[in-house]
Amino acid sequence: MDTNEEVTLKRFPGLTYDEIIRQDTCGTPTHLLEKRVPDLPIIPVETRRYFCADFAAMERRYLWPRVWQMACRSEEIPKSGDTLVYELDDLSFLIARQADGSLRAFFNSCLHRGRKLMTSNGRRSEFRCPFHGLSWNADGTFKDNPIAWDFPQWEDGQGPSLPEAKVAQWGGFVFLNCDHNSPPLEKVIAPLADDFERYDYEDHFIEMHIEKVVGANWKTVAEAFMESHHALTTHPQITSYLADVNSQYDAPSDWVTRQFSAGMVSSPTLRTPLSETEILQSMFATGTRVSEPDRNSMPTVPEGSTAWATMAEISRGMLANDTGYDYSDASDAELVDSILYNVFPHMSFWATYGPKLTYRWRPMPSNPDQSIMDIYRLKRVPKGQERPAPTKPHRVELDQSMGEYATIAGMSPGLANIFDQDFSNLAQVQAGLKASASGTINFTGYSELRLRLLHTMIDRMVEDGQSTGFILQKACQTSQVAC
């Protein structure tokens, strides 16, 4: 796919994101001015990709074992022996902190009869199977076999080491990949890593982690967070302060896509223009920001300024007060706008100096009609202070509302309401996909180009896996140096 030459596609008439951010009072970062639009065919997509067991099986065999997956944050396993169980579909791993501080990822399966070695997180000096007692050292090497006398295939009572996945780290996140022939993580996320150097993701801690079970396929869910024009009907309360249909979309590489939506700018679809103060106050009225000034004394926009610049200045002051750092060099866009980067296939990272949202989507084992969406909110560690302990995940089941968690740290009633609007919508999208008479859906040319690239990449991974005869059990045997 060629992303060096921009492709001309129809966009919503009127002010573009590029024109909005060139008004930035503190200068505009170069990467927000780039427009790398891939040349992709606009063709229908089969609905069966979202609910058929055979397509889910192809993803299970040829997609998930061959891509970099975000498994956890490094801070969740800070000490030697700390082990985290990470699961996606039928895959299960033990992410273990080694004695030298490095990380390794072992397949969570006993080499005797296959029983999972661990079912919950914890500190381990060894991995001992609860079924028959076979054990492995924390570095994955074989330790003990209580029934060695009956294992003629393992000479002298010794057994093989646990198979491993590749491990890599970026921004405080831990990633793994089952395919030892896959491209290195730094090559896959290069556009994102380059653009995010200024945001210091590593110096953040988990303030909130939600695991939401959603009644829709993982692709159905991911796609809802890859475009903004659904705000008009799904989230009408935010259109007074979000430029939705004139968002900018592009793809710096096959693996990384982006979406830029201006904040404190009304949707061009609004029939009645709002004053700059009305735009600013409408955002506070919805309660979507977790941190905000006293709502009993709503801020106003000074004469000659804009809601965008005013909100940026408010954010600079609040961030400086919360963290002890100076944000005078932060651009207005990086403080106010919704700037999202996706890494194929299941991760989304927000680019901002403020608290950072990160999403991850995982298929539900043996059920393509359900998935899990992980929602992280990361806060910067205050200057001169120790890193707070990461918050434990809150599991929100299928029949539970996000509103039940509206008051936890990192959440707000308005933000919980937005997520609930999405999730209730997505269950009906999944049902409608199965009810379709045409058997296809049709993505738009520009606003949904990131969705089209998602499916293009899935097809590429599946076809490549089939042509090369990829087999997980063979690909994961290579010994790997710990990260």
Short mmCIF file of C-alpha atoms in Angstrom, two decimals:
data_model
loop_
_atom_site.label_atom_id
_atom_site.label_comp_id
_atom_site.label_asym_id
_atom_site.label_seq_id
_atom_site.Cartn_x
_atom_site.Cartn_y
_atom_site.Cartn_z
CA MET A 1 0.00 0.00 0.00
CA ASP A 2 1.43 3.38 -1.04
CA THR A 3 0.94 6.15 1.53
CA ASN A 4 3.57 8.53 0.13
CA GLU A 5 1.22 10.11 -2.38
CA GLU A 6 -1.99 11.64 -1.05
CA VAL A 7 -5.21 10.30 -2.53
CA THR A 8 -7.99 12.81 -3.14
CA LEU A 9 -11.27 11.75 -1.51
CA LYS A 10 -14.44 13.71 -0.83
CA ARG A 11 -14.58 15.39 2.58
CA PHE A 12 -17.28 17.29 4.42
CA PRO A 13 -17.53 20.81 2.96
CA GLY A 14 -16.41 23.64 5.16
CA LEU A 15 -13.56 24.24 7.60
CA THR A 16 -11.05 21.38 7.71
CA TYR A 17 -9.10 20.18 10.74
CA ASP A 18 -5.94 21.49 9.09
CA GLU A 19 -7.44 24.98 8.85
CA ILE A 20 -8.61 24.86 12.47
CA ILE A 21 -5.27 23.91 14.03
CA ARG A 22 -3.30 26.47 12.04
CA GLN A 23 -4.90 28.98 14.42
CA ASP A 24 -2.99 27.37 17.31
CA THR A 25 -1.59 30.04 19.62
CA CYS A 26 1.40 27.89 20.60
CA GLY A 27 2.39 26.46 17.24
CA THR A 28 1.27 23.23 15.64
CA PRO A 29 3.23 19.94 15.83
CA THR A 30 4.33 18.82 12.38
CA HIS A 31 2.72 15.39 12.60
CA LEU A 32 -0.74 16.95 12.99
CA LEU A 33 -0.35 18.70 9.63
CA GLU A 34 0.54 15.57 7.68
CA LYS A 35 -2.07 13.82 5.55
CA ARG A 36 -1.11 10.36 4.39
CA VAL A 37 -4.19 8.81 2.80
CA PRO A 38 -3.86 5.27 1.42
CA ASP A 39 -5.19 4.26 -1.98
CA LEU A 40 -7.67 1.53 -1.03
CA PRO A 41 -10.49 0.08 -3.11
CA ILE A 42 -14.00 0.94 -1.93
CA ILE A 43 -15.70 -2.44 -2.01
CA PRO A 44 -18.44 -4.09 0.11
CA VAL A 45 -17.42 -6.16 3.13
CA GLU A 46 -19.17 -9.43 3.94
CA THR A 47 -21.21 -9.39 7.15
CA ARG A 48 -20.17 -12.98 7.89
CA ARG A 49 -16.74 -11.68 8.93
CA TYR A 50 -18.36 -10.41 12.12
CA PHE A 51 -20.24 -13.49 13.32
CA CYS A 52 -19.27 -16.68 11.46
CA ALA A 53 -17.29 -19.20 13.47
CA ASP A 54 -15.18 -20.15 10.45
CA PHE A 55 -13.94 -16.58 9.95
CA ALA A 56 -13.22 -16.26 13.68
CA ALA A 57 -11.25 -19.51 13.40
CA MET A 58 -9.13 -18.05 10.59
CA GLU A 59 -8.37 -15.00 12.75
CA ARG A 60 -7.53 -17.31 15.64
CA ARG A 61 -5.08 -19.28 13.51
CA TYR A 62 -3.55 -16.70 11.19
CA LEU A 63 -4.09 -13.24 12.72
CA TRP A 64 -3.74 -13.18 16.49
CA PRO A 65 -0.64 -15.39 16.81
CA ARG A 66 1.18 -13.26 14.20
CA VAL A 67 0.62 -9.68 15.43
CA TRP A 68 1.95 -7.62 18.30
CA GLN A 69 -0.56 -7.57 21.15
CA MET A 70 -0.57 -5.12 24.02
CA ALA A 71 -0.57 -7.45 27.03
CA CYS A 72 -0.23 -5.16 30.07
CA ARG A 73 1.58 -2.22 31.61
CA SER A 74 5.08 -2.80 32.98
CA GLU A 75 4.00 -1.26 36.29
CA GLU A 76 1.56 -4.15 36.83
CA ILE A 77 4.49 -6.56 37.28
CA PRO A 78 7.21 -4.38 38.88
CA LYS A 79 9.14 -6.96 40.96
CA SER A 80 11.03 -10.15 40.26
CA GLY A 81 8.59 -13.06 40.24
CA ASP A 82 5.53 -10.91 39.49
CA THR A 83 3.44 -12.72 36.88
CA LEU A 84 0.39 -11.54 34.95
CA VAL A 85 -2.03 -13.79 33.08
CA TYR A 86 -2.90 -12.30 29.70
CA GLU A 87 -5.60 -13.91 27.56
CA LEU A 88 -7.00 -13.24 24.11
CA ASP A 89 -9.47 -15.66 22.55
CA ASP A 90 -7.99 -19.14 23.15
CA LEU A 91 -4.46 -17.83 23.75
CA SER A 92 -3.15 -17.59 27.30
CA PHE A 93 0.24 -16.29 28.46
CA LEU A 94 2.24 -15.75 31.62
CA ILE A 95 4.07 -12.40 31.51
CA ALA A 96 6.80 -12.87 34.12
CA ARG A 97 9.32 -10.40 35.59
CA GLN A 98 12.73 -12.11 35.74
CA ALA A 99 15.42 -11.82 38.40
CA ASP A 100 17.42 -9.42 36.21
CA GLY A 101 14.39 -7.19 35.71
CA SER A 102 13.65 -8.35 32.16
CA LEU A 103 10.29 -9.74 31.01
CA ARG A 104 9.39 -13.03 29.37
CA ALA A 105 6.09 -14.38 28.04
CA PHE A 106 5.40 -18.10 28.43
CA PHE A 107 2.48 -20.04 27.00
CA ASN A 108 0.17 -20.79 29.91
CA SER A 109 -0.07 -24.53 29.35
CA CYS A 110 1.48 -27.50 31.14
CA LEU A 111 3.54 -29.67 28.78
CA HIS A 112 2.14 -32.80 30.42
CA ARG A 113 -1.64 -32.65 29.96
CA GLY A 114 -2.16 -28.99 29.00
CA ARG A 115 -3.69 -27.65 32.20
CA LYS A 116 -3.26 -23.88 32.65
CA LEU A 117 -0.37 -23.28 35.04
CA MET A 118 -1.95 -20.09 36.44
CA THR A 119 -5.48 -18.67 36.33
CA SER A 120 -4.85 -15.39 38.19
CA ASN A 121 -2.04 -12.89 38.65
CA GLY A 122 0.50 -13.28 41.44
CA ARG A 123 4.14 -13.63 42.42
CA ARG A 124 5.76 -16.97 41.59
CA SER A 125 9.19 -18.46 42.10
CA GLU A 126 8.08 -21.39 39.96
CA PHE A 127 5.18 -22.46 37.75
CA ARG A 128 3.78 -25.64 39.25
CA CYS A 129 0.87 -27.37 37.56
CA PRO A 130 -2.04 -27.90 40.00
CA PHE A 131 -3.03 -31.11 38.15
CA HIS A 132 -0.04 -33.45 38.61
CA GLY A 133 2.65 -31.18 40.08
CA LEU A 134 5.10 -30.82 37.20
CA SER A 135 6.95 -27.52 37.56
CA TRP A 136 9.08 -25.01 35.70
CA ASN A 137 11.42 -22.34 37.01
CA ALA A 138 10.52 -18.66 36.72
CA ASP A 139 12.75 -18.42 33.63
CA GLY A 140 10.75 -21.21 31.94
CA THR A 141 13.35 -23.93 32.31
CA PHE A 142 12.19 -27.33 33.52
CA LYS A 143 12.38 -27.86 37.30
CA ASP A 144 10.65 -30.99 38.58
CA ASN A 145 8.50 -33.96 37.56
CA PRO A 146 6.94 -35.98 40.39
CA ILE A 147 6.15 -38.79 37.94
CA ALA A 148 9.47 -38.77 36.08
CA TRP A 149 9.68 -42.56 36.41
CA ASP A 150 6.83 -42.83 33.91
CA PHE A 151 8.18 -40.37 31.31
CA PRO A 152 10.54 -42.39 29.08
CA GLN A 153 10.34 -39.68 26.40
CA TRP A 154 12.03 -37.15 28.74
CA GLU A 155 15.51 -38.52 29.46
CA ASP A 156 16.92 -38.55 33.00
CA GLY A 157 13.78 -37.04 34.45
CA GLN A 158 14.37 -33.77 32.59
CA GLY A 159 11.69 -32.00 30.56
CA PRO A 160 11.57 -29.25 27.95
CA SER A 161 11.38 -25.54 28.75
CA LEU A 162 8.09 -23.70 28.41
CA PRO A 163 7.50 -22.31 24.89
CA GLU A 164 7.76 -18.53 24.68
CA ALA A 165 6.38 -15.60 22.74
CA LYS A 166 8.46 -12.58 21.75
CA VAL A 167 8.32 -9.67 24.20
CA ALA A 168 8.93 -5.97 23.61
CA GLN A 169 8.19 -2.74 25.43
CA TRP A 170 7.21 0.80 24.49
CA GLY A 171 5.80 3.67 26.52
CA GLY A 172 5.44 1.57 29.67
CA PHE A 173 3.37 -1.06 27.80
CA VAL A 174 4.37 -4.70 27.39
CA PHE A 175 3.72 -6.33 24.01
CA LEU A 176 4.00 -9.93 22.87
CA ASN A 177 3.99 -11.78 19.55
CA CYS A 178 3.81 -15.56 19.07
CA ASP A 179 5.50 -15.45 15.67
CA HIS A 180 9.27 -15.23 16.06
CA ASN A 181 9.59 -14.32 12.38
CA SER A 182 7.34 -11.26 12.70
CA PRO A 183 8.68 -7.71 12.21
CA PRO A 184 10.07 -6.13 15.40
CA LEU A 185 7.70 -3.97 17.44
CA GLU A 186 9.72 -0.81 16.81
CA LYS A 187 9.18 -1.20 13.07
CA VAL A 188 5.44 -1.82 13.42
CA ILE A 189 4.72 1.16 15.68
CA ALA A 190 7.40 3.48 14.29
CA PRO A 191 5.03 6.27 13.17
CA LEU A 192 3.27 6.31 16.53
CA ALA A 193 6.47 6.04 18.58
CA ASP A 194 8.02 8.96 16.68
CA ASP A 195 4.96 11.21 17.09
CA PHE A 196 4.47 10.28 20.76
CA GLU A 197 7.97 11.09 22.03
CA ARG A 198 6.67 14.37 23.47
CA TYR A 199 3.90 12.72 25.53
CA ASP A 200 6.07 10.51 27.78
CA TYR A 201 3.65 7.59 28.10
CA GLU A 202 6.17 5.70 30.22
CA ASP A 203 6.01 8.24 33.06
CA HIS A 204 2.32 7.49 33.65
CA PHE A 205 0.38 5.16 35.94
CA ILE A 206 -2.93 3.32 35.59
CA GLU A 207 -5.59 5.47 37.21
CA MET A 208 -8.45 3.41 35.75
CA HIS A 209 -8.79 0.07 33.94
CA ILE A 210 -12.22 -1.14 32.79
CA GLU A 211 -12.77 -4.57 31.21
CA LYS A 212 -16.16 -4.22 29.47
CA VAL A 213 -17.86 -7.29 28.02
CA VAL A 214 -19.67 -6.12 24.87
CA GLY A 215 -22.37 -7.94 22.92
CA ALA A 216 -20.61 -7.50 19.59
CA ASN A 217 -17.67 -8.83 17.60
CA TRP A 218 -14.30 -7.24 18.37
CA LYS A 219 -14.21 -5.61 14.92
CA THR A 220 -17.70 -4.16 15.40
CA VAL A 221 -16.52 -2.56 18.64
CA ALA A 222 -13.16 -1.35 17.34
CA GLU A 223 -14.75 0.28 14.30
CA ALA A 224 -17.06 2.38 16.50
CA PHE A 225 -13.97 4.08 17.94
CA MET A 226 -12.28 4.68 14.58
CA GLU A 227 -14.54 7.44 13.21
CA SER A 228 -16.32 10.51 14.59
CA HIS A 229 -19.32 11.07 12.34
CA HIS A 230 -21.53 8.77 14.45
CA ALA A 231 -21.56 11.50 17.11
CA LEU A 232 -24.40 13.32 15.33
CA THR A 233 -26.91 10.56 16.13
CA THR A 234 -25.24 8.43 18.83
CA HIS A 235 -23.75 11.24 20.97
CA PRO A 236 -25.71 14.39 20.05
CA GLN A 237 -24.83 15.98 23.41
CA ILE A 238 -21.18 16.46 22.37
CA THR A 239 -21.71 18.00 18.92
CA SER A 240 -21.84 21.49 20.41
CA TYR A 241 -18.12 21.22 21.22
CA LEU A 242 -16.73 18.56 18.86
CA ALA A 243 -16.02 19.03 15.16
CA ASP A 244 -17.13 15.55 14.16
CA VAL A 245 -17.83 15.23 10.43
CA ASN A 246 -14.81 17.36 9.50
CA SER A 247 -12.34 15.17 11.38
CA GLN A 248 -9.09 14.26 9.64
CA TYR A 249 -8.19 10.62 8.94
CA ASP A 250 -4.98 9.13 7.57
CA ALA A 251 -2.58 6.18 7.72
CA PRO A 252 1.15 6.82 8.25
CA SER A 253 1.75 3.11 7.58
CA ASP A 254 -0.11 -0.14 7.03
CA TRP A 255 0.03 -0.78 10.78
CA VAL A 256 -0.75 2.68 12.17
CA THR A 257 -3.80 4.87 11.44
CA ARG A 258 -4.89 8.19 12.90
CA GLN A 259 -7.93 10.35 13.58
CA PHE A 260 -7.91 14.05 14.52
CA SER A 261 -11.09 15.77 15.78
CA ALA A 262 -11.04 19.39 16.93
CA GLY A 263 -12.42 20.09 20.39
CA MET A 264 -14.15 23.31 21.45
CA VAL A 265 -15.34 23.69 17.86
CA SER A 266 -19.00 22.98 17.10
CA SER A 267 -20.05 20.34 14.62
CA PRO A 268 -20.68 21.88 11.19
CA THR A 269 -24.03 20.07 11.22
CA LEU A 270 -25.49 22.31 13.94
CA ARG A 271 -28.26 24.48 12.56
CA THR A 272 -27.90 27.25 15.13
CA PRO A 273 -24.43 28.76 15.60
CA LEU A 274 -23.15 28.95 19.18
CA SER A 275 -21.09 31.70 20.74
CA GLU A 276 -17.57 30.82 21.87
CA THR A 277 -18.68 30.94 25.53
CA GLU A 278 -21.66 28.69 24.78
CA ILE A 279 -19.34 26.16 23.14
CA LEU A 280 -17.01 26.15 26.13
CA GLN A 281 -19.78 25.88 28.72
CA SER A 282 -21.64 23.18 26.81
CA MET A 283 -18.70 20.84 27.32
CA PHE A 284 -18.69 21.36 31.09
CA ALA A 285 -22.47 20.91 31.17
CA THR A 286 -22.20 17.36 29.80
CA GLY A 287 -19.77 16.29 32.53
CA THR A 288 -17.53 14.42 30.09
CA ARG A 289 -14.25 15.70 31.54
CA VAL A 290 -12.95 13.90 34.60
CA SER A 291 -11.07 16.99 35.77
CA GLU A 292 -12.70 20.39 35.34
CA PRO A 293 -13.12 23.74 37.08
CA ASP A 294 -15.90 24.30 39.56
CA ARG A 295 -19.08 23.75 37.57
CA ASN A 296 -20.88 26.28 39.76
CA SER A 297 -18.70 29.02 38.25
CA MET A 298 -18.65 28.26 34.53
CA PRO A 299 -15.67 29.78 32.65
CA THR A 300 -16.25 32.32 29.90
CA VAL A 301 -14.28 33.12 26.77
CA PRO A 302 -12.45 36.47 26.84
CA GLU A 303 -13.32 38.91 24.08
CA GLY A 304 -11.25 38.24 20.97
CA SER A 305 -10.37 34.68 22.00
CA THR A 306 -11.94 31.32 21.19
CA ALA A 307 -13.34 28.43 23.18
CA TRP A 308 -10.47 26.32 21.81
CA ALA A 309 -7.70 28.65 23.04
CA THR A 310 -9.48 29.29 26.35
CA MET A 311 -9.93 25.60 27.09
CA ALA A 312 -6.27 24.99 26.23
CA GLU A 313 -5.18 27.65 28.71
CA ILE A 314 -7.46 26.19 31.40
CA SER A 315 -5.97 22.74 30.74
CA ARG A 316 -2.39 24.06 30.96
CA GLY A 317 -3.08 25.49 34.39
CA MET A 318 -4.86 22.42 35.69
CA LEU A 319 -2.16 20.04 34.42
CA ALA A 320 0.61 22.18 35.92
CA ASN A 321 -1.23 22.21 39.23
CA ASP A 322 -1.84 18.43 39.16
CA THR A 323 1.61 17.29 38.02
CA GLY A 324 4.06 20.07 38.89
CA TYR A 325 5.30 20.29 35.28
CA ASP A 326 5.27 23.26 32.91
CA TYR A 327 3.00 22.95 29.84
CA SER A 328 3.60 26.36 28.30
CA ASP A 329 5.08 24.71 25.18
CA ALA A 330 2.12 22.35 24.68
CA SER A 331 0.04 23.22 21.64
CA ASP A 332 -3.67 24.00 21.97
CA ALA A 333 -4.51 20.96 19.84
CA GLU A 334 -2.62 18.57 22.11
CA LEU A 335 -4.52 19.85 25.12
CA VAL A 336 -8.03 20.07 23.67
CA ASP A 337 -8.50 17.90 20.59
CA SER A 338 -9.30 14.19 20.28
CA ILE A 339 -6.14 12.78 18.64
CA LEU A 340 -6.27 8.99 18.35
CA TYR A 341 -3.74 6.58 16.87
CA ASN A 342 -4.57 2.93 16.24
CA VAL A 343 -2.05 0.11 15.96
CA PHE A 344 -3.32 -2.87 14.00
CA PRO A 345 -5.24 -4.83 14.94
CA HIS A 346 -6.54 -4.12 18.46
CA MET A 347 -5.02 -1.03 20.11
CA SER A 348 -5.81 2.70 20.28
CA PHE A 349 -3.66 5.34 21.98
CA TRP A 350 -4.67 8.98 22.57
CA ALA A 351 -2.03 11.64 21.86
CA THR A 352 -2.24 14.34 24.52
CA TYR A 353 -0.33 15.98 27.34
CA GLY A 354 -3.27 15.41 29.65
CA PRO A 355 -4.56 12.11 31.09
CA LYS A 356 -4.43 9.50 28.34
CA LEU A 357 -7.09 7.05 27.26
CA THR A 358 -5.93 3.75 25.77
CA TYR A 359 -8.23 1.11 24.28
CA ARG A 360 -7.73 -2.58 23.56
CA TRP A 361 -10.19 -4.98 21.92
CA ARG A 362 -10.12 -8.76 22.44
CA PRO A 363 -12.32 -11.48 20.94
CA MET A 364 -14.28 -13.62 23.34
CA PRO A 365 -13.24 -17.31 23.24
CA SER A 366 -15.53 -19.39 20.99
CA ASN A 367 -18.10 -16.57 20.69
CA PRO A 368 -17.70 -14.15 17.77
CA ASP A 369 -20.82 -12.26 18.94
CA GLN A 370 -19.03 -10.97 22.04
CA SER A 371 -15.76 -9.26 22.87
CA ILE A 372 -13.93 -7.44 25.64
CA MET A 373 -13.00 -3.78 25.43
CA ASP A 374 -10.28 -2.66 27.83
CA ILE A 375 -10.37 1.04 28.69
CA TYR A 376 -7.31 2.48 30.42
CA ARG A 377 -6.90 6.01 31.73
CA LEU A 378 -3.29 6.90 32.46
CA LYS A 379 -2.14 9.89 34.53
CA ARG A 380 1.31 11.39 34.70
CA VAL A 381 3.28 10.68 37.87
CA PRO A 382 3.49 14.04 39.72
CA LYS A 383 6.92 15.64 39.69
CA GLY A 384 9.11 14.44 42.55
CA GLN A 385 6.59 11.84 43.73
CA GLU A 386 6.69 8.05 43.72
CA ARG A 387 4.62 6.20 41.15
CA PRO A 388 1.20 5.31 42.60
CA ALA A 389 0.20 1.66 42.51
CA PRO A 390 -1.77 0.76 39.38
CA THR A 391 -5.51 0.40 39.83
CA LYS A 392 -6.89 -3.13 39.55
CA PRO A 393 -9.24 -3.79 36.62
CA HIS A 394 -12.99 -3.32 37.07
CA ARG A 395 -14.89 -6.04 35.23
CA VAL A 396 -18.14 -4.72 33.70
CA GLU A 397 -20.26 -7.65 32.57
CA LEU A 398 -22.50 -7.81 29.51
CA ASP A 399 -25.66 -6.74 31.35
CA GLN A 400 -23.95 -4.03 33.40
CA SER A 401 -23.96 -0.33 32.59
CA MET A 402 -20.86 1.84 32.60
CA GLY A 403 -23.00 4.24 34.59
CA GLU A 404 -22.51 1.96 37.59
CA TYR A 405 -18.83 3.03 37.53
CA ALA A 406 -19.39 6.71 36.80
CA THR A 407 -17.85 7.85 40.10
CA ILE A 408 -14.66 5.75 40.17
CA ALA A 409 -11.31 7.51 39.75
CA GLY A 410 -10.71 8.27 36.09
CA MET A 411 -14.39 8.15 35.08
CA SER A 412 -17.18 10.76 35.05
CA PRO A 413 -20.97 10.55 34.56
CA GLY A 414 -20.73 12.17 31.14
CA LEU A 415 -17.93 9.90 29.94
CA ALA A 416 -19.70 6.79 31.26
CA ASN A 417 -22.83 7.89 29.39
CA ILE A 418 -20.88 8.16 26.11
CA PHE A 419 -19.54 4.63 26.52
CA ASP A 420 -23.02 3.32 27.37
CA GLN A 421 -24.41 4.98 24.23
CA ASP A 422 -21.75 3.20 22.17
CA PHE A 423 -22.20 -0.21 23.77
CA SER A 424 -26.00 -0.20 23.54
CA ASN A 425 -25.66 0.81 19.90
CA LEU A 426 -23.13 -1.93 19.15
CA ALA A 427 -25.33 -4.78 20.35
CA GLN A 428 -27.88 -3.69 17.75
CA VAL A 429 -25.20 -3.36 15.07
CA GLN A 430 -24.16 -6.95 15.71
CA ALA A 431 -27.78 -8.12 15.54
CA GLY A 432 -28.33 -6.17 12.33
CA LEU A 433 -25.27 -7.68 10.70
CA LYS A 434 -26.76 -11.14 11.23
CA ALA A 435 -30.16 -10.00 9.94
CA SER A 436 -28.75 -8.51 6.73
CA ALA A 437 -30.40 -9.69 3.50
CA SER A 438 -27.60 -8.39 1.28
CA GLY A 439 -24.86 -10.05 3.32
CA THR A 440 -22.63 -7.01 2.91
CA ILE A 441 -21.91 -3.61 4.45
CA ASN A 442 -20.50 -0.55 2.70
CA PHE A 443 -17.83 1.70 4.18
CA THR A 444 -17.48 5.34 3.15
CA GLY A 445 -14.50 6.58 1.14
CA TYR A 446 -12.77 9.05 3.48
CA SER A 447 -14.33 9.00 6.96
CA GLU A 448 -14.13 5.21 7.18
CA LEU A 449 -10.85 4.63 5.39
CA ARG A 450 -9.31 3.39 8.65
CA LEU A 451 -12.04 0.74 8.87
CA ARG A 452 -11.36 -0.34 5.30
CA LEU A 453 -7.64 -0.64 6.02
CA LEU A 454 -8.42 -2.79 9.08
CA HIS A 455 -10.13 -5.37 6.87
CA THR A 456 -7.45 -5.10 4.19
CA MET A 457 -4.79 -5.94 6.77
CA ILE A 458 -6.81 -8.82 8.24
CA ASP A 459 -7.13 -10.32 4.75
CA ARG A 460 -3.41 -9.86 4.18
CA MET A 461 -2.48 -11.61 7.43
CA VAL A 462 -4.87 -14.51 6.79
CA GLU A 463 -3.76 -14.99 3.18
CA ASP A 464 -0.08 -14.80 4.10
CA GLY A 465 -0.55 -17.26 6.94
CA GLN A 466 -2.31 -19.70 4.66
CA SER A 467 0.26 -19.41 1.87
CA THR A 468 3.22 -19.89 4.19
CA GLY A 469 1.58 -22.71 6.12
CA PHE A 470 1.92 -20.89 9.44
CA ILE A 471 1.44 -23.19 12.44
CA LEU A 472 1.51 -21.67 15.91
CA GLN A 473 2.94 -24.76 17.57
CA LYS A 474 6.01 -24.59 15.33
CA ALA A 475 6.39 -20.81 15.27
CA CYS A 476 6.60 -20.44 19.05
CA GLN A 477 9.36 -22.95 19.72
CA THR A 478 12.29 -20.62 19.01
CA SER A 479 14.22 -19.69 22.15
CA GLN A 480 13.97 -15.96 22.74
CA VAL A 481 16.11 -13.51 24.71
CA ALA A 482 14.08 -11.82 27.43
CA CYS A 483 13.09 -8.17 27.02
#
